[in-house]
Amino acid sequence: MAIFPPAQRIWWKEPIERSEILWITIALVWSLILFFMMPYWHLVGEQNLSNEAYRIKPDVFAERTEAMADKYTVREEGDTGTPVVHPPAGGDIYMLARLWEWWPVLELEKDQTYRLHLSSVDWVHGFSLLPENINIQVHPEYEMVITVTPNRAGEYSVVCNEFCGIGHHTMVGKIYVVDK
Amino acid sequence: MSNNADFRICPDTGFKIHLPADKLIKWNAVTAVVFLLVGGIFGLGVALTRWPAVHLLPADWFYLALTAHGFDVLLVWMIFFEMAILYFAGAVLLGSRLAAPKVAWVGYWMMLGGALITNIAVLRGDSSVMFTSYVPMQAAPDFYLGIIIFAVGALLGCFVFFGTLVIAKQEKTYEGSVPLVTFGAITAAIIAVFTIATGAIILIPTLLWSVGYVGHIDSVMYKVVWWAMGHSSQQINVAAHIAVWYALAAILFGAKPLSEKVSRMAFLLYILFLQLASAHHLLVEPGLSSEFKIFNTSYAIYLAVLASMIHGLTVPGSVEAAQRKKGFTNGLFEWLRKAPWGNPSFSGFALSLVMFGFLGGISGVMMGTEQLNIITHNTMYVPGHFHGTVVVGSTLAFMALAYWLVPVLWQRELVFPGLAKWQPYLFGIGMGLASVFMMGAGTLGVPRRHWDMSFADATMPYDFPGAAHLMMGLNGIAALIGGIGGTIFILNMVGTILWGKPKSKAAAEPEKPAAPAQPTVVSGYGSAGTMAVPGTFTLAMVFLVAFVLYYFVNWKYLAGVWGLS
Ligand code: HEM
Ligand SMILES: [Cu+2]
Ligand SMILES: [Cu+2]
């Protein structure tokens, strides 16, 4: 019994029961499949996060984001005061996280590819693109660059899903995807 | 040398129990249960706030309650109970005296003091940072200080356990190798030492930062080291509750491990392949390479998952073999049908085993996959997953053990045996459903740690589909059912200890795990004594099929979202 010392002192020489060996073999094969799915998806899958990231000072990131907004703002989002920015397809786009907003609102074109730069100027935030359910962690002083290709036109929200203080649940931004 | 006057012989089990160990086990277990109560109340507050139609607490109280809930249940309840398990698996199972009971008491008081300090800091309202306390968000210094003191106390407990093993070996209180359950406890304790060391590496600088001695802590580095502790601490829970499963199989059925070698190897895999496995909490983080993420999240090729799958077969397999030996040999499942489903120790154990695998295990591997994490990270899917592991897995297993241990140690009868019969079903199925509904909400993108999914105060609110609100409502209802189950457990434990009728001899009989009279002549391992376990094997294949299907369905979901590279 498992609460007493093994009855046979030389327990490591006992033969193993057949169904145990079979199960261990199956489980080992499955574990290997689980492992190899990840590199496999890097080769053939279309959803992989890039490893591209830089250290950046928060004010430098804020400047770059503002520079993009100054150049490509097309309108304002309702009466929120937040600009809607429509950058050229294929280019670099920025979204900045701060207590408690995602700035600015972006307008992208369907099936075009962009280099999305994400960073925070204060605490850690969570970029959660809904209803896609794409979730990326956003840190201060790290700039993450992800190549994104929106595949459906529509209105998307960016919700913050990393707790960031008492206004956390008000931190929602927007991305529009339009047909060209 | 130990003096026989310091021991008592347990009338139920025949175990020789060192009195100081007896007392320590009791105090640690009782303290654990009190914190389960406190943490459980906070949990209910959280669940009822996240039920959109109820929305119980205001925002600041919600974040406070969530911080307290995570800390009190995940750390305080679990680790106090694990201390009781360590002393039980060390001193009681080996029939040895406990090493340095004084040190164990210092450990106990440090844990209690630390837990109180951190709770006070949280209740004051200036430390609602969640138990993960990601920098640069800052809590009051005593929040970190309390956790550190608590952890050092737990470390002392581990050393007392190791010391006890040495004493038992020297004083030859047992023959041959330590029992499998003790082996499992050793696994848990080794991982615990590692965990606490990592915790010190991250929390001491954070404490210094909170009082101004350290200028800056890198937020990614913090998470890497914090989760090296946070993840391994979950492995303590797993190793401990698997040891409890083996113990319950032995106590309830006289079950022997199918093979000592396989079960011990599987425990060893935990020690070898879990260390520093923090990356599955960092799969969508900047600044870490895919190679590191893949290697580390799979704990080097998923050998720890392999280990869990092995225990998943060998634990029920040992029960099946024992039952078949008793004559329940009809068909695939007579052994299971004829199991004591009305005994809370058994039903709790059985539900814990099944739901840990199906709810906690499968979801954990899914969302711990580098790319699949993109569609689950920080959504309600995450608490859904770990209420499947640490609540219906570990907590329910500990409850099942307590139904046996508390009456035996205190020599009293359960006060509400009728309620106890239903308790594992209420708690297990309630929390199991809560886990499922949370995962469902997460699949729809509902964020975790979030006060208001209707975004009433946001300038650009997002409109969740009705199904998401429904999931969170159902989660609230399931949490209430689970909460009732939790309350019955606590009432039963506290009531038994305070007012339970002293046990009469006869009533105690069924608890007896019949010690082998002469260990050496009892054969019955390996091919000679082990029976084929077709029922368990069938169940294991059902599990595998569910696992494979669910895993690939999620790849299919992933393939439909925006291209990312
Ligand atoms: C009555 C029983 C319980 C209920 C109703 C409950 C409910 C919940 C809910 C609704 C959440 C919040 C999810 C969110 O908003 O992010 C949560 C979080 C959590 N629960 Fe529980 N739970 C219970 C018991 C437990 C137990 C026994 C444990 C551990 C042993 C546990 C561990 C946790 C942890 C670690 C968190 C995460 C806290 C955080 O995000 O910082 N829960 N629980
Ligand atoms: Cu945020
Ligand atoms: Cu937030």
mmCIF file of N, CA and C in Angstrom, chain A residues 112-180:
data_model
loop_
_atom_site.group_PDB
_atom_site.id
_atom_site.type_symbol
_atom_site.label_atom_id
_atom_site.label_comp_id
_atom_site.label_asym_id
_atom_site.label_seq_id
_atom_site.Cartn_x
_atom_site.Cartn_y
_atom_site.Cartn_z
ATOM 1 N N GLN A 112 -4.520 44.018 -45.655
ATOM 2 C CA GLN A 112 -3.235 44.692 -45.767
ATOM 3 C C GLN A 112 -2.412 44.329 -44.536
ATOM 4 N N THR A 113 -1.119 44.404 -44.700
ATOM 5 C CA THR A 113 -0.249 44.019 -43.594
ATOM 6 C C THR A 113 0.400 45.257 -42.970
ATOM 7 N N TYR A 114 0.413 45.303 -41.652
ATOM 8 C CA TYR A 114 0.977 46.451 -40.931
ATOM 9 C C TYR A 114 1.952 45.964 -39.881
ATOM 10 N N ARG A 115 2.885 46.830 -39.547
ATOM 11 C CA ARG A 115 3.750 46.540 -38.405
ATOM 12 C C ARG A 115 3.219 47.306 -37.202
ATOM 13 N N LEU A 116 2.585 46.573 -36.296
ATOM 14 C CA LEU A 116 1.952 47.198 -35.130
ATOM 15 C C LEU A 116 2.956 47.298 -33.975
ATOM 16 N N HIS A 117 3.199 48.524 -33.525
ATOM 17 C CA HIS A 117 4.105 48.734 -32.387
ATOM 18 C C HIS A 117 3.267 48.948 -31.135
ATOM 19 N N LEU A 118 3.550 48.172 -30.093
ATOM 20 C CA LEU A 118 2.800 48.302 -28.845
ATOM 21 C C LEU A 118 3.753 48.604 -27.702
ATOM 22 N N SER A 119 3.368 49.559 -26.864
ATOM 23 C CA SER A 119 4.110 49.763 -25.619
ATOM 24 C C SER A 119 3.243 50.534 -24.641
ATOM 25 N N SER A 120 3.714 50.572 -23.405
ATOM 26 C CA SER A 120 2.985 51.289 -22.366
ATOM 27 C C SER A 120 3.861 52.414 -21.860
ATOM 28 N N VAL A 121 3.233 53.505 -21.447
ATOM 29 C CA VAL A 121 4.047 54.579 -20.873
ATOM 30 C C VAL A 121 3.994 54.558 -19.357
ATOM 31 N N ASP A 122 3.214 53.647 -18.762
ATOM 32 C CA ASP A 122 3.218 53.606 -17.300
ATOM 33 C C ASP A 122 3.281 52.169 -16.783
ATOM 34 N N TRP A 123 2.137 51.540 -16.554
ATOM 35 C CA TRP A 123 2.149 50.203 -15.965
ATOM 36 C C TRP A 123 1.982 49.128 -17.026
ATOM 37 N N VAL A 124 1.886 47.907 -16.568
ATOM 38 C CA VAL A 124 1.661 46.799 -17.487
ATOM 39 C C VAL A 124 0.180 46.786 -17.880
ATOM 40 N N HIS A 125 -0.091 46.618 -19.164
ATOM 41 C CA HIS A 125 -1.474 46.536 -19.636
ATOM 42 C C HIS A 125 -1.640 45.305 -20.514
ATOM 43 N N GLY A 126 -2.880 44.958 -20.803
ATOM 44 C CA GLY A 126 -3.148 43.798 -21.653
ATOM 45 C C GLY A 126 -3.937 44.214 -22.880
ATOM 46 N N PHE A 127 -3.339 44.028 -24.060
ATOM 47 C CA PHE A 127 -4.006 44.351 -25.318
ATOM 48 C C PHE A 127 -4.892 43.165 -25.673
ATOM 49 N N SER A 128 -6.216 43.369 -25.661
ATOM 50 C CA SER A 128 -7.129 42.264 -25.980
ATOM 51 C C SER A 128 -8.053 42.723 -27.092
ATOM 52 N N LEU A 129 -7.813 42.225 -28.282
ATOM 53 C CA LEU A 129 -8.557 42.652 -29.466
ATOM 54 C C LEU A 129 -9.823 41.814 -29.587
ATOM 55 N N LEU A 130 -10.971 42.486 -29.462
ATOM 56 C CA LEU A 130 -12.244 41.767 -29.487
ATOM 57 C C LEU A 130 -13.071 42.208 -30.688
ATOM 58 N N PRO A 131 -13.901 41.347 -31.262
ATOM 59 C CA PRO A 131 -14.152 39.976 -30.826
ATOM 60 C C PRO A 131 -13.167 38.939 -31.333
ATOM 61 N N GLU A 132 -12.012 39.344 -31.916
ATOM 62 C CA GLU A 132 -11.046 38.348 -32.387
ATOM 63 C C GLU A 132 -10.539 37.478 -31.254
ATOM 64 N N ASN A 133 -10.396 38.091 -30.077
ATOM 65 C CA ASN A 133 -9.757 37.433 -28.943
ATOM 66 C C ASN A 133 -8.276 37.168 -29.202
ATOM 67 N N ILE A 134 -7.598 38.222 -29.645
ATOM 68 C CA ILE A 134 -6.131 38.192 -29.744
ATOM 69 C C ILE A 134 -5.597 38.966 -28.551
ATOM 70 N N ASN A 135 -4.747 38.326 -27.762
ATOM 71 C CA ASN A 135 -4.329 38.926 -26.495
ATOM 72 C C ASN A 135 -2.808 39.029 -26.416
ATOM 73 N N ILE A 136 -2.337 40.240 -26.132
ATOM 74 C CA ILE A 136 -0.900 40.463 -26.072
ATOM 75 C C ILE A 136 -0.584 41.329 -24.857
ATOM 76 N N GLN A 137 0.472 40.969 -24.174
ATOM 77 C CA GLN A 137 0.843 41.713 -22.974
ATOM 78 C C GLN A 137 1.675 42.933 -23.365
ATOM 79 N N VAL A 138 1.381 44.051 -22.748
ATOM 80 C CA VAL A 138 2.076 45.295 -23.097
ATOM 81 C C VAL A 138 2.829 45.805 -21.874
ATOM 82 N N HIS A 139 4.138 45.957 -22.010
ATOM 83 C CA HIS A 139 4.968 46.391 -20.883
ATOM 84 C C HIS A 139 5.515 47.785 -21.121
ATOM 85 N N PRO A 140 5.752 48.523 -20.051
ATOM 86 C CA PRO A 140 6.472 49.779 -20.204
ATOM 87 C C PRO A 140 7.929 49.481 -20.555
ATOM 88 N N GLU A 141 8.520 50.346 -21.319
ATOM 89 C CA GLU A 141 9.939 50.255 -21.683
ATOM 90 C C GLU A 141 10.267 49.117 -22.638
ATOM 91 N N TYR A 142 9.253 48.399 -23.066
ATOM 92 C CA TYR A 142 9.475 47.401 -24.117
ATOM 93 C C TYR A 142 8.548 47.759 -25.277
ATOM 94 N N GLU A 143 9.107 47.765 -26.468
ATOM 95 C CA GLU A 143 8.286 48.018 -27.642
ATOM 96 C C GLU A 143 8.210 46.715 -28.407
ATOM 97 N N MET A 144 7.002 46.197 -28.544
ATOM 98 C CA MET A 144 6.837 44.932 -29.256
ATOM 99 C C MET A 144 6.300 45.259 -30.637
ATOM 100 N N VAL A 145 6.852 44.598 -31.642
ATOM 101 C CA VAL A 145 6.419 44.861 -33.016
ATOM 102 C C VAL A 145 5.828 43.588 -33.595
ATOM 103 N N ILE A 146 4.565 43.676 -33.978
ATOM 104 C CA ILE A 146 3.884 42.493 -34.499
ATOM 105 C C ILE A 146 3.336 42.835 -35.881
ATOM 106 N N THR A 147 3.543 41.925 -36.806
ATOM 107 C CA THR A 147 2.983 42.140 -38.128
ATOM 108 C C THR A 147 1.559 41.597 -38.145
ATOM 109 N N VAL A 148 0.591 42.455 -38.403
ATOM 110 C CA VAL A 148 -0.808 42.008 -38.360
ATOM 111 C C VAL A 148 -1.451 42.155 -39.726
ATOM 112 N N THR A 149 -2.337 41.219 -40.035
ATOM 113 C CA THR A 149 -3.078 41.266 -41.291
ATOM 114 C C THR A 149 -4.552 41.077 -40.982
ATOM 115 N N PRO A 150 -5.321 42.162 -40.848
ATOM 116 C CA PRO A 150 -6.751 42.015 -40.549
ATOM 117 C C PRO A 150 -7.443 41.281 -41.701
ATOM 118 N N ASN A 151 -8.239 40.275 -41.351
ATOM 119 C CA ASN A 151 -8.844 39.494 -42.430
ATOM 120 C C ASN A 151 -10.346 39.709 -42.572
ATOM 121 N N ARG A 152 -10.922 40.597 -41.745
ATOM 122 C CA ARG A 152 -12.344 40.896 -41.906
ATOM 123 C C ARG A 152 -12.568 42.373 -41.624
ATOM 124 N N ALA A 153 -13.424 43.006 -42.420
ATOM 125 C CA ALA A 153 -13.749 44.403 -42.157
ATOM 126 C C ALA A 153 -14.687 44.472 -40.967
ATOM 127 N N GLY A 154 -14.663 45.595 -40.258
ATOM 128 C CA GLY A 154 -15.570 45.738 -39.128
ATOM 129 C C GLY A 154 -14.996 46.622 -38.050
ATOM 130 N N GLU A 155 -15.714 46.670 -36.929
ATOM 131 C CA GLU A 155 -15.316 47.514 -35.822
ATOM 132 C C GLU A 155 -14.788 46.605 -34.714
ATOM 133 N N TYR A 156 -13.584 46.834 -34.275
ATOM 134 C CA TYR A 156 -12.985 46.008 -33.222
ATOM 135 C C TYR A 156 -12.717 46.866 -31.994
ATOM 136 N N SER A 157 -12.758 46.229 -30.854
ATOM 137 C CA SER A 157 -12.409 46.945 -29.629
ATOM 138 C C SER A 157 -11.108 46.402 -29.069
ATOM 139 N N VAL A 158 -10.377 47.261 -28.394
ATOM 140 C CA VAL A 158 -9.199 46.817 -27.647
ATOM 141 C C VAL A 158 -9.504 47.037 -26.171
ATOM 142 N N VAL A 159 -9.655 45.924 -25.453
ATOM 143 C CA VAL A 159 -9.975 45.987 -24.033
ATOM 144 C C VAL A 159 -8.680 45.757 -23.272
ATOM 145 N N CYS A 160 -8.535 46.370 -22.108
ATOM 146 C CA CYS A 160 -7.352 46.068 -21.301
ATOM 147 C C CYS A 160 -7.652 44.855 -20.434
ATOM 148 N N ASN A 161 -6.848 43.816 -20.560
ATOM 149 C CA ASN A 161 -7.099 42.647 -19.718
ATOM 150 C C ASN A 161 -5.949 42.323 -18.774
ATOM 151 N N GLU A 162 -5.131 43.327 -18.481
ATOM 152 C CA GLU A 162 -4.217 43.164 -17.347
ATOM 153 C C GLU A 162 -4.602 44.216 -16.322
ATOM 154 N N PHE A 163 -4.830 43.775 -15.085
ATOM 155 C CA PHE A 163 -5.276 44.705 -14.057
ATOM 156 C C PHE A 163 -4.291 45.865 -13.942
ATOM 157 N N CYS A 164 -4.806 47.092 -14.047
ATOM 158 C CA CYS A 164 -3.918 48.265 -14.055
ATOM 159 C C CYS A 164 -4.495 49.370 -13.193
ATOM 160 N N GLY A 165 -5.098 48.983 -12.084
ATOM 161 C CA GLY A 165 -5.580 50.020 -11.168
ATOM 162 C C GLY A 165 -7.073 50.227 -11.292
ATOM 163 N N ILE A 166 -7.535 51.192 -10.567
ATOM 164 C CA ILE A 166 -8.959 51.342 -10.338
ATOM 165 C C ILE A 166 -9.742 51.698 -11.607
ATOM 166 N N GLY A 167 -9.064 52.228 -12.639
ATOM 167 C CA GLY A 167 -9.784 52.549 -13.877
ATOM 168 C C GLY A 167 -9.666 51.464 -14.934
ATOM 169 N N HIS A 168 -9.064 50.343 -14.553
ATOM 170 C CA HIS A 168 -8.803 49.240 -15.481
ATOM 171 C C HIS A 168 -9.999 48.896 -16.368
ATOM 172 N N HIS A 169 -11.180 48.821 -15.759
ATOM 173 C CA HIS A 169 -12.355 48.392 -16.520
ATOM 174 C C HIS A 169 -12.905 49.465 -17.444
ATOM 175 N N THR A 170 -12.283 50.650 -17.463
ATOM 176 C CA THR A 170 -12.746 51.683 -18.404
ATOM 177 C C THR A 170 -11.790 51.801 -19.583
ATOM 178 N N MET A 171 -10.748 50.999 -19.563
ATOM 179 C CA MET A 171 -9.696 51.172 -20.570
ATOM 180 C C MET A 171 -10.039 50.373 -21.828
ATOM 181 N N VAL A 172 -10.714 51.047 -22.752
ATOM 182 C CA VAL A 172 -11.129 50.388 -23.987
ATOM 183 C C VAL A 172 -10.763 51.289 -25.160
ATOM 184 N N GLY A 173 -10.186 50.703 -26.190
ATOM 185 C CA GLY A 173 -9.860 51.458 -27.400
ATOM 186 C C GLY A 173 -10.533 50.823 -28.603
ATOM 187 N N LYS A 174 -10.152 51.278 -29.784
ATOM 188 C CA LYS A 174 -10.862 50.823 -30.968
ATOM 189 C C LYS A 174 -9.939 50.656 -32.155
ATOM 190 N N ILE A 175 -10.255 49.708 -33.000
ATOM 191 C CA ILE A 175 -9.593 49.604 -34.305
ATOM 192 C C ILE A 175 -10.684 49.375 -35.350
ATOM 193 N N TYR A 176 -10.702 50.206 -36.390
ATOM 194 C CA TYR A 176 -11.629 49.960 -37.498
ATOM 195 C C TYR A 176 -10.877 49.243 -38.598
ATOM 196 N N VAL A 177 -11.553 48.303 -39.241
ATOM 197 C CA VAL A 177 -10.970 47.692 -40.436
ATOM 198 C C VAL A 177 -11.941 47.959 -41.579
ATOM 199 N N VAL A 178 -11.443 48.592 -42.603
ATOM 200 C CA VAL A 178 -12.329 48.982 -43.709
ATOM 201 C C VAL A 178 -11.908 48.277 -44.989
ATOM 202 N N ASP A 179 -12.895 48.078 -45.885
ATOM 203 C CA ASP A 179 -12.569 47.553 -47.208
ATOM 204 C C ASP A 179 -11.900 48.668 -47.985
ATOM 205 N N LYS A 180 -10.997 48.299 -48.833
ATOM 206 C CA LYS A 180 -10.285 49.330 -49.583
ATOM 207 C C LYS A 180 -11.155 49.975 -50.634
#
